[in-house]
Amino acid sequence: MSAKVWLIGAGPGDPELLTLKAVRALGEAAVVMIDDLVNPAVLEHCPQARVIGVGKRGGCRSTPQEFIHRLMLRYARQGKCVARLKGGDPCIFGRGSEEADWLAERGVATEIVNGITAGLAGATQCGIPLTLRGVARGVTLVTAHTQDDSSLNWSALAQGGTTLVVYMGVAKLADIRDGLLAGGMRDAMPVAMIENASLAQQRECRSSLGAMQQDATAFGLKSPAILVIGEVAAARMAELLPSLAEQPLPSLLAATGTR
């Protein structure tokens, strides 16, 4: 088998959300480089491989990206098949395209295997549809943590009319709140804060834009967590499904006692 680097999305944490293609790629790998947020249970699909931890987590000591690049290159040039396991999806805040480009410039074949992103899985586990006919026509995924620590255009996001899913925002709740309020989003906009998406220890805190920082503190919200901001964050699909097609959202929320 010729050398290759697979950039694999391991999903949000639940090992059953791994794709069949990811399982096949892991079975071919001689070396597996695994991020901290990947559930180690997925390693049952690659008992033949050497496993190397290359953790990268906000607020913690991280493996330098340049070291990860050179490690992938070293093993590929040795003729080995390498699997780079990333939490969620490699191309959603996962540097998948950067790594693929870097390796391609050095003549190494790569293939990206998509994974389920935490924003989708966490919302679904909490009964939140990220899009909903007549309510939310789209969804916008953003990260509150930028490479140069610059601020996002919160005003544009507030006016966009889509459900916002914010990654890596636990440490910046005040900035997110203030930016969206300044951009015209209403104080009472529903917010769901979801910790450890898709895992057995997943927790959720329902709040509003104005109260989310205070509620997160009382709840003890910790990373990894995602924020879902928008009208749909007040929904609970299991309770709403029988009447979704007939009722507007205000009636649906009133029926479930959600404010």
mmCIF file with all atom_site columns, C-alpha atoms in Angstrom, residues 71-219:
data_model
loop_
_atom_site.group_PDB
_atom_site.id
_atom_site.type_symbol
_atom_site.label_atom_id
_atom_site.label_alt_id
_atom_site.label_comp_id
_atom_site.label_asym_id
_atom_site.label_entity_id
_atom_site.label_seq_id
_atom_site.pdbx_PDB_ins_code
_atom_site.Cartn_x
_atom_site.Cartn_y
_atom_site.Cartn_z
_atom_site.occupancy
_atom_site.B_iso_or_equiv
_atom_site.pdbx_formal_charge
_atom_site.auth_seq_id
_atom_site.auth_comp_id
_atom_site.auth_asym_id
_atom_site.auth_atom_id
_atom_site.pdbx_PDB_model_num
ATOM 1   C CA . LEU A 1 71  ? 5.688   14.128 12.097 1.00 0.00 ? 71  LEU A CA 1
ATOM 2   C CA . MET A 1 72  ? 3.095   13.366 9.415  1.00 0.00 ? 72  MET A CA 1
ATOM 3   C CA . LEU A 1 73  ? 5.669   14.028 6.721  1.00 0.00 ? 73  LEU A CA 1
ATOM 4   C CA . ARG A 1 74  ? 8.308   11.818 8.364  1.00 0.00 ? 74  ARG A CA 1
ATOM 5   C CA . TYR A 1 75  ? 6.066   8.767  8.564  1.00 0.00 ? 75  TYR A CA 1
ATOM 6   C CA . ALA A 1 76  ? 4.627   9.292  5.090  1.00 0.00 ? 76  ALA A CA 1
ATOM 7   C CA . ARG A 1 77  ? 8.150   9.434  3.638  1.00 0.00 ? 77  ARG A CA 1
ATOM 8   C CA . GLN A 1 78  ? 8.868   6.158  5.408  1.00 0.00 ? 78  GLN A CA 1
ATOM 9   C CA . GLY A 1 79  ? 6.118   4.674  3.238  1.00 0.00 ? 79  GLY A CA 1
ATOM 10  C CA . LYS A 1 80  ? 3.592   4.405  6.063  1.00 0.00 ? 80  LYS A CA 1
ATOM 11  C CA . CYS A 1 81  ? -0.117  5.119  5.949  1.00 0.00 ? 81  CYS A CA 1
ATOM 12  C CA . VAL A 1 82  ? -0.877  7.817  8.530  1.00 0.00 ? 82  VAL A CA 1
ATOM 13  C CA . ALA A 1 83  ? -4.225  8.679  10.111 1.00 0.00 ? 83  ALA A CA 1
ATOM 14  C CA . ARG A 1 84  ? -4.542  12.127 11.674 1.00 0.00 ? 84  ARG A CA 1
ATOM 15  C CA . LEU A 1 85  ? -7.571  11.910 13.983 1.00 0.00 ? 85  LEU A CA 1
ATOM 16  C CA . LYS A 1 86  ? -9.309  15.206 14.769 1.00 0.00 ? 86  LYS A CA 1
ATOM 17  C CA . GLY A 1 87  ? -12.354 15.922 16.892 1.00 0.00 ? 87  GLY A CA 1
ATOM 18  C CA . GLY A 1 88  ? -15.457 16.851 14.925 1.00 0.00 ? 88  GLY A CA 1
ATOM 19  C CA . ASP A 1 89  ? -14.764 17.603 11.269 1.00 0.00 ? 89  ASP A CA 1
ATOM 20  C CA . PRO A 1 90  ? -11.242 18.337 9.963  1.00 0.00 ? 90  PRO A CA 1
ATOM 21  C CA . CYS A 1 91  ? -12.439 21.339 7.957  1.00 0.00 ? 91  CYS A CA 1
ATOM 22  C CA . ILE A 1 92  ? -14.560 23.001 10.646 1.00 0.00 ? 92  ILE A CA 1
ATOM 23  C CA . PHE A 1 93  ? -12.067 24.799 12.891 1.00 0.00 ? 93  PHE A CA 1
ATOM 24  C CA . GLY A 1 94  ? -9.764  21.801 12.546 1.00 0.00 ? 94  GLY A CA 1
ATOM 25  C CA . ARG A 1 95  ? -6.937  23.001 10.267 1.00 0.00 ? 95  ARG A CA 1
ATOM 26  C CA . GLY A 1 96  ? -7.641  20.145 7.895  1.00 0.00 ? 96  GLY A CA 1
ATOM 27  C CA . SER A 1 97  ? -7.158  22.201 4.737  1.00 0.00 ? 97  SER A CA 1
ATOM 28  C CA . GLU A 1 98  ? -3.946  23.771 6.091  1.00 0.00 ? 98  GLU A CA 1
ATOM 29  C CA . GLU A 1 99  ? -2.444  20.369 6.796  1.00 0.00 ? 99  GLU A CA 1
ATOM 30  C CA . ALA A 1 100 ? -3.574  18.970 3.436  1.00 0.00 ? 100 ALA A CA 1
ATOM 31  C CA . ASP A 1 101 ? -2.039  21.912 1.569  1.00 0.00 ? 101 ASP A CA 1
ATOM 32  C CA . TRP A 1 102 ? 1.227   21.684 3.529  1.00 0.00 ? 102 TRP A CA 1
ATOM 33  C CA . LEU A 1 103 ? 1.573   17.981 2.774  1.00 0.00 ? 103 LEU A CA 1
ATOM 34  C CA . ALA A 1 104 ? 0.572   18.391 -0.887 1.00 0.00 ? 104 ALA A CA 1
ATOM 35  C CA . GLU A 1 105 ? 3.330   20.981 -1.360 1.00 0.00 ? 105 GLU A CA 1
ATOM 36  C CA . ARG A 1 106 ? 5.772   18.256 -0.281 1.00 0.00 ? 106 ARG A CA 1
ATOM 37  C CA . GLY A 1 107 ? 4.337   15.594 -2.551 1.00 0.00 ? 107 GLY A CA 1
ATOM 38  C CA . VAL A 1 108 ? 2.375   13.633 0.059  1.00 0.00 ? 108 VAL A CA 1
ATOM 39  C CA . ALA A 1 109 ? -1.038  12.271 -0.922 1.00 0.00 ? 109 ALA A CA 1
ATOM 40  C CA . THR A 1 110 ? -3.836  13.147 1.491  1.00 0.00 ? 110 THR A CA 1
ATOM 41  C CA . GLU A 1 111 ? -7.531  12.441 1.812  1.00 0.00 ? 111 GLU A CA 1
ATOM 42  C CA . ILE A 1 112 ? -10.002 14.177 4.103  1.00 0.00 ? 112 ILE A CA 1
ATOM 43  C CA . VAL A 1 113 ? -12.696 12.106 5.794  1.00 0.00 ? 113 VAL A CA 1
ATOM 44  C CA . ASN A 1 114 ? -15.539 14.242 7.118  1.00 0.00 ? 114 ASN A CA 1
ATOM 45  C CA . GLY A 1 115 ? -16.850 13.869 10.649 1.00 0.00 ? 115 GLY A CA 1
ATOM 46  C CA . ILE A 1 116 ? -19.949 15.098 12.440 1.00 0.00 ? 116 ILE A CA 1
ATOM 47  C CA . THR A 1 117 ? -19.280 18.468 14.008 1.00 0.00 ? 117 THR A CA 1
ATOM 48  C CA . ALA A 1 118 ? -20.045 19.130 17.684 1.00 0.00 ? 118 ALA A CA 1
ATOM 49  C CA . GLY A 1 119 ? -22.442 21.985 16.948 1.00 0.00 ? 119 GLY A CA 1
ATOM 50  C CA . LEU A 1 120 ? -24.771 19.716 15.012 1.00 0.00 ? 120 LEU A CA 1
ATOM 51  C CA . ALA A 1 121 ? -24.523 16.696 17.297 1.00 0.00 ? 121 ALA A CA 1
ATOM 52  C CA . GLY A 1 122 ? -24.857 18.682 20.520 1.00 0.00 ? 122 GLY A CA 1
ATOM 53  C CA . ALA A 1 123 ? -27.884 20.595 19.299 1.00 0.00 ? 123 ALA A CA 1
ATOM 54  C CA . THR A 1 124 ? -29.598 17.430 18.075 1.00 0.00 ? 124 THR A CA 1
ATOM 55  C CA . GLN A 1 125 ? -28.973 15.638 21.376 1.00 0.00 ? 125 GLN A CA 1
ATOM 56  C CA . CYS A 1 126 ? -30.723 18.543 23.119 1.00 0.00 ? 126 CYS A CA 1
ATOM 57  C CA . GLY A 1 127 ? -33.692 18.465 20.746 1.00 0.00 ? 127 GLY A CA 1
ATOM 58  C CA . ILE A 1 128 ? -32.680 21.652 18.935 1.00 0.00 ? 128 ILE A CA 1
ATOM 59  C CA . PRO A 1 129 ? -33.080 21.827 15.130 1.00 0.00 ? 129 PRO A CA 1
ATOM 60  C CA . LEU A 1 130 ? -30.429 24.232 13.814 1.00 0.00 ? 130 LEU A CA 1
ATOM 61  C CA . THR A 1 131 ? -32.724 25.099 10.921 1.00 0.00 ? 131 THR A CA 1
ATOM 62  C CA . LEU A 1 132 ? -36.507 25.144 11.133 1.00 0.00 ? 132 LEU A CA 1
ATOM 63  C CA . ARG A 1 133 ? -38.980 25.970 8.410  1.00 0.00 ? 133 ARG A CA 1
ATOM 64  C CA . GLY A 1 134 ? -40.409 29.457 8.886  1.00 0.00 ? 134 GLY A CA 1
ATOM 65  C CA . VAL A 1 135 ? -38.039 30.232 11.759 1.00 0.00 ? 135 VAL A CA 1
ATOM 66  C CA . ALA A 1 136 ? -34.371 29.703 10.860 1.00 0.00 ? 136 ALA A CA 1
ATOM 67  C CA . ARG A 1 137 ? -33.436 29.424 7.191  1.00 0.00 ? 137 ARG A CA 1
ATOM 68  C CA . GLY A 1 138 ? -29.765 28.861 7.825  1.00 0.00 ? 138 GLY A CA 1
ATOM 69  C CA . VAL A 1 139 ? -27.038 28.242 10.350 1.00 0.00 ? 139 VAL A CA 1
ATOM 70  C CA . THR A 1 140 ? -23.747 30.081 10.819 1.00 0.00 ? 140 THR A CA 1
ATOM 71  C CA . LEU A 1 141 ? -20.775 28.362 12.469 1.00 0.00 ? 141 LEU A CA 1
ATOM 72  C CA . VAL A 1 142 ? -18.213 30.694 14.072 1.00 0.00 ? 142 VAL A CA 1
ATOM 73  C CA . THR A 1 143 ? -15.355 30.425 16.505 1.00 0.00 ? 143 THR A CA 1
ATOM 74  C CA . ALA A 1 144 ? -14.855 32.946 19.280 1.00 0.00 ? 144 ALA A CA 1
ATOM 75  C CA . HIS A 1 145 ? -11.145 32.118 19.348 1.00 0.00 ? 145 HIS A CA 1
ATOM 76  C CA . THR A 1 146 ? -9.206  33.644 16.458 1.00 0.00 ? 146 THR A CA 1
ATOM 77  C CA . GLN A 1 147 ? -5.520  33.213 15.623 1.00 0.00 ? 147 GLN A CA 1
ATOM 78  C CA . ASP A 1 148 ? -4.787  36.932 15.982 1.00 0.00 ? 148 ASP A CA 1
ATOM 79  C CA . ASP A 1 149 ? -7.304  37.447 18.816 1.00 0.00 ? 149 ASP A CA 1
ATOM 80  C CA . SER A 1 150 ? -9.300  39.851 16.637 1.00 0.00 ? 150 SER A CA 1
ATOM 81  C CA . SER A 1 151 ? -13.013 40.337 17.188 1.00 0.00 ? 151 SER A CA 1
ATOM 82  C CA . LEU A 1 152 ? -15.651 38.918 14.884 1.00 0.00 ? 152 LEU A CA 1
ATOM 83  C CA . ASN A 1 153 ? -18.168 41.166 13.155 1.00 0.00 ? 153 ASN A CA 1
ATOM 84  C CA . TRP A 1 154 ? -20.852 40.497 15.747 1.00 0.00 ? 154 TRP A CA 1
ATOM 85  C CA . SER A 1 155 ? -23.106 43.202 14.296 1.00 0.00 ? 155 SER A CA 1
ATOM 86  C CA . ALA A 1 156 ? -23.272 41.387 10.962 1.00 0.00 ? 156 ALA A CA 1
ATOM 87  C CA . LEU A 1 157 ? -23.908 38.095 12.737 1.00 0.00 ? 157 LEU A CA 1
ATOM 88  C CA . ALA A 1 158 ? -26.672 39.656 14.829 1.00 0.00 ? 158 ALA A CA 1
ATOM 89  C CA . GLN A 1 159 ? -28.419 40.889 11.691 1.00 0.00 ? 159 GLN A CA 1
ATOM 90  C CA . GLY A 1 160 ? -27.900 37.728 9.654  1.00 0.00 ? 160 GLY A CA 1
ATOM 91  C CA . GLY A 1 161 ? -31.118 36.016 10.713 1.00 0.00 ? 161 GLY A CA 1
ATOM 92  C CA . THR A 1 162 ? -29.511 32.579 10.995 1.00 0.00 ? 162 THR A CA 1
ATOM 93  C CA . THR A 1 163 ? -28.968 30.302 13.973 1.00 0.00 ? 163 THR A CA 1
ATOM 94  C CA . LEU A 1 164 ? -25.495 31.008 15.392 1.00 0.00 ? 164 LEU A CA 1
ATOM 95  C CA . VAL A 1 165 ? -23.373 28.122 16.617 1.00 0.00 ? 165 VAL A CA 1
ATOM 96  C CA . VAL A 1 166 ? -20.346 29.423 18.489 1.00 0.00 ? 166 VAL A CA 1
ATOM 97  C CA . TYR A 1 167 ? -17.341 27.198 19.146 1.00 0.00 ? 167 TYR A CA 1
ATOM 98  C CA . MET A 1 168 ? -14.661 27.899 21.751 1.00 0.00 ? 168 MET A CA 1
ATOM 99  C CA . GLY A 1 169 ? -16.714 30.640 23.361 1.00 0.00 ? 169 GLY A CA 1
ATOM 100 C CA . VAL A 1 170 ? -16.806 29.718 27.057 1.00 0.00 ? 170 VAL A CA 1
ATOM 101 C CA . ALA A 1 171 ? -14.067 32.189 27.974 1.00 0.00 ? 171 ALA A CA 1
ATOM 102 C CA . LYS A 1 172 ? -15.619 34.969 25.874 1.00 0.00 ? 172 LYS A CA 1
ATOM 103 C CA . LEU A 1 173 ? -19.271 34.919 26.863 1.00 0.00 ? 173 LEU A CA 1
ATOM 104 C CA . ALA A 1 174 ? -19.259 38.597 27.854 1.00 0.00 ? 174 ALA A CA 1
ATOM 105 C CA . ASP A 1 175 ? -17.704 39.639 24.538 1.00 0.00 ? 175 ASP A CA 1
ATOM 106 C CA . ILE A 1 176 ? -20.190 37.542 22.560 1.00 0.00 ? 176 ILE A CA 1
ATOM 107 C CA . ARG A 1 177 ? -23.138 38.936 24.503 1.00 0.00 ? 177 ARG A CA 1
ATOM 108 C CA . ASP A 1 178 ? -21.995 42.548 24.234 1.00 0.00 ? 178 ASP A CA 1
ATOM 109 C CA . GLY A 1 179 ? -21.178 42.251 20.531 1.00 0.00 ? 179 GLY A CA 1
ATOM 110 C CA . LEU A 1 180 ? -24.529 40.718 19.599 1.00 0.00 ? 180 LEU A CA 1
ATOM 111 C CA . LEU A 1 181 ? -26.509 43.141 21.753 1.00 0.00 ? 181 LEU A CA 1
ATOM 112 C CA . ALA A 1 182 ? -24.653 46.083 20.227 1.00 0.00 ? 182 ALA A CA 1
ATOM 113 C CA . GLY A 1 183 ? -25.465 44.647 16.805 1.00 0.00 ? 183 GLY A CA 1
ATOM 114 C CA . GLY A 1 184 ? -29.183 44.713 17.525 1.00 0.00 ? 184 GLY A CA 1
ATOM 115 C CA . MET A 1 185 ? -29.940 41.192 18.725 1.00 0.00 ? 185 MET A CA 1
ATOM 116 C CA . ARG A 1 186 ? -32.558 41.217 21.458 1.00 0.00 ? 186 ARG A CA 1
ATOM 117 C CA . ASP A 1 187 ? -31.655 40.576 25.071 1.00 0.00 ? 187 ASP A CA 1
ATOM 118 C CA . ALA A 1 188 ? -34.199 37.757 25.323 1.00 0.00 ? 188 ALA A CA 1
ATOM 119 C CA . MET A 1 189 ? -32.875 35.778 22.336 1.00 0.00 ? 189 MET A CA 1
ATOM 120 C CA . PRO A 1 190 ? -32.799 32.096 23.394 1.00 0.00 ? 190 PRO A CA 1
ATOM 121 C CA . VAL A 1 191 ? -29.399 30.506 23.987 1.00 0.00 ? 191 VAL A CA 1
ATOM 122 C CA . ALA A 1 192 ? -28.432 26.887 24.634 1.00 0.00 ? 192 ALA A CA 1
ATOM 123 C CA . MET A 1 193 ? -25.000 26.179 26.114 1.00 0.00 ? 193 MET A CA 1
ATOM 124 C CA . ILE A 1 194 ? -24.007 22.564 25.521 1.00 0.00 ? 194 ILE A CA 1
ATOM 125 C CA . GLU A 1 195 ? -21.022 20.940 27.211 1.00 0.00 ? 195 GLU A CA 1
ATOM 126 C CA . ASN A 1 196 ? -19.376 17.666 26.075 1.00 0.00 ? 196 ASN A CA 1
ATOM 127 C CA . ALA A 1 197 ? -21.574 17.288 23.016 1.00 0.00 ? 197 ALA A CA 1
ATOM 128 C CA . SER A 1 198 ? -22.786 13.730 22.297 1.00 0.00 ? 198 SER A CA 1
ATOM 129 C CA . LEU A 1 199 ? -20.986 12.141 25.260 1.00 0.00 ? 199 LEU A CA 1
ATOM 130 C CA . ALA A 1 200 ? -22.690 10.418 28.180 1.00 0.00 ? 200 ALA A CA 1
ATOM 131 C CA . GLN A 1 201 ? -21.703 13.408 30.344 1.00 0.00 ? 201 GLN A CA 1
ATOM 132 C CA . GLN A 1 202 ? -23.265 15.961 27.989 1.00 0.00 ? 202 GLN A CA 1
ATOM 133 C CA . ARG A 1 203 ? -24.945 18.807 29.865 1.00 0.00 ? 203 ARG A CA 1
ATOM 134 C CA . GLU A 1 204 ? -27.063 21.690 28.651 1.00 0.00 ? 204 GLU A CA 1
ATOM 135 C CA . CYS A 1 205 ? -28.020 25.048 30.086 1.00 0.00 ? 205 CYS A CA 1
ATOM 136 C CA . ARG A 1 206 ? -30.895 26.969 28.487 1.00 0.00 ? 206 ARG A CA 1
ATOM 137 C CA . SER A 1 207 ? -30.696 30.715 28.880 1.00 0.00 ? 207 SER A CA 1
ATOM 138 C CA . SER A 1 208 ? -31.033 33.994 27.003 1.00 0.00 ? 208 SER A CA 1
ATOM 139 C CA . LEU A 1 209 ? -28.451 36.241 25.403 1.00 0.00 ? 209 LEU A CA 1
ATOM 140 C CA . GLY A 1 210 ? -28.608 38.785 28.204 1.00 0.00 ? 210 GLY A CA 1
ATOM 141 C CA . ALA A 1 211 ? -28.389 36.234 31.006 1.00 0.00 ? 211 ALA A CA 1
ATOM 142 C CA . MET A 1 212 ? -26.073 33.620 29.507 1.00 0.00 ? 212 MET A CA 1
ATOM 143 C CA . GLN A 1 213 ? -22.872 34.669 31.270 1.00 0.00 ? 213 GLN A CA 1
ATOM 144 C CA . GLN A 1 214 ? -24.539 34.701 34.678 1.00 0.00 ? 214 GLN A CA 1
ATOM 145 C CA . ASP A 1 215 ? -26.315 31.418 34.003 1.00 0.00 ? 215 ASP A CA 1
ATOM 146 C CA . ALA A 1 216 ? -23.129 29.787 32.699 1.00 0.00 ? 216 ALA A CA 1
ATOM 147 C CA . THR A 1 217 ? -21.318 30.724 35.903 1.00 0.00 ? 217 THR A CA 1
ATOM 148 C CA . ALA A 1 218 ? -24.100 29.303 38.061 1.00 0.00 ? 218 ALA A CA 1
ATOM 149 C CA . PHE A 1 219 ? -24.188 26.170 35.914 1.00 0.00 ? 219 PHE A CA 1
#
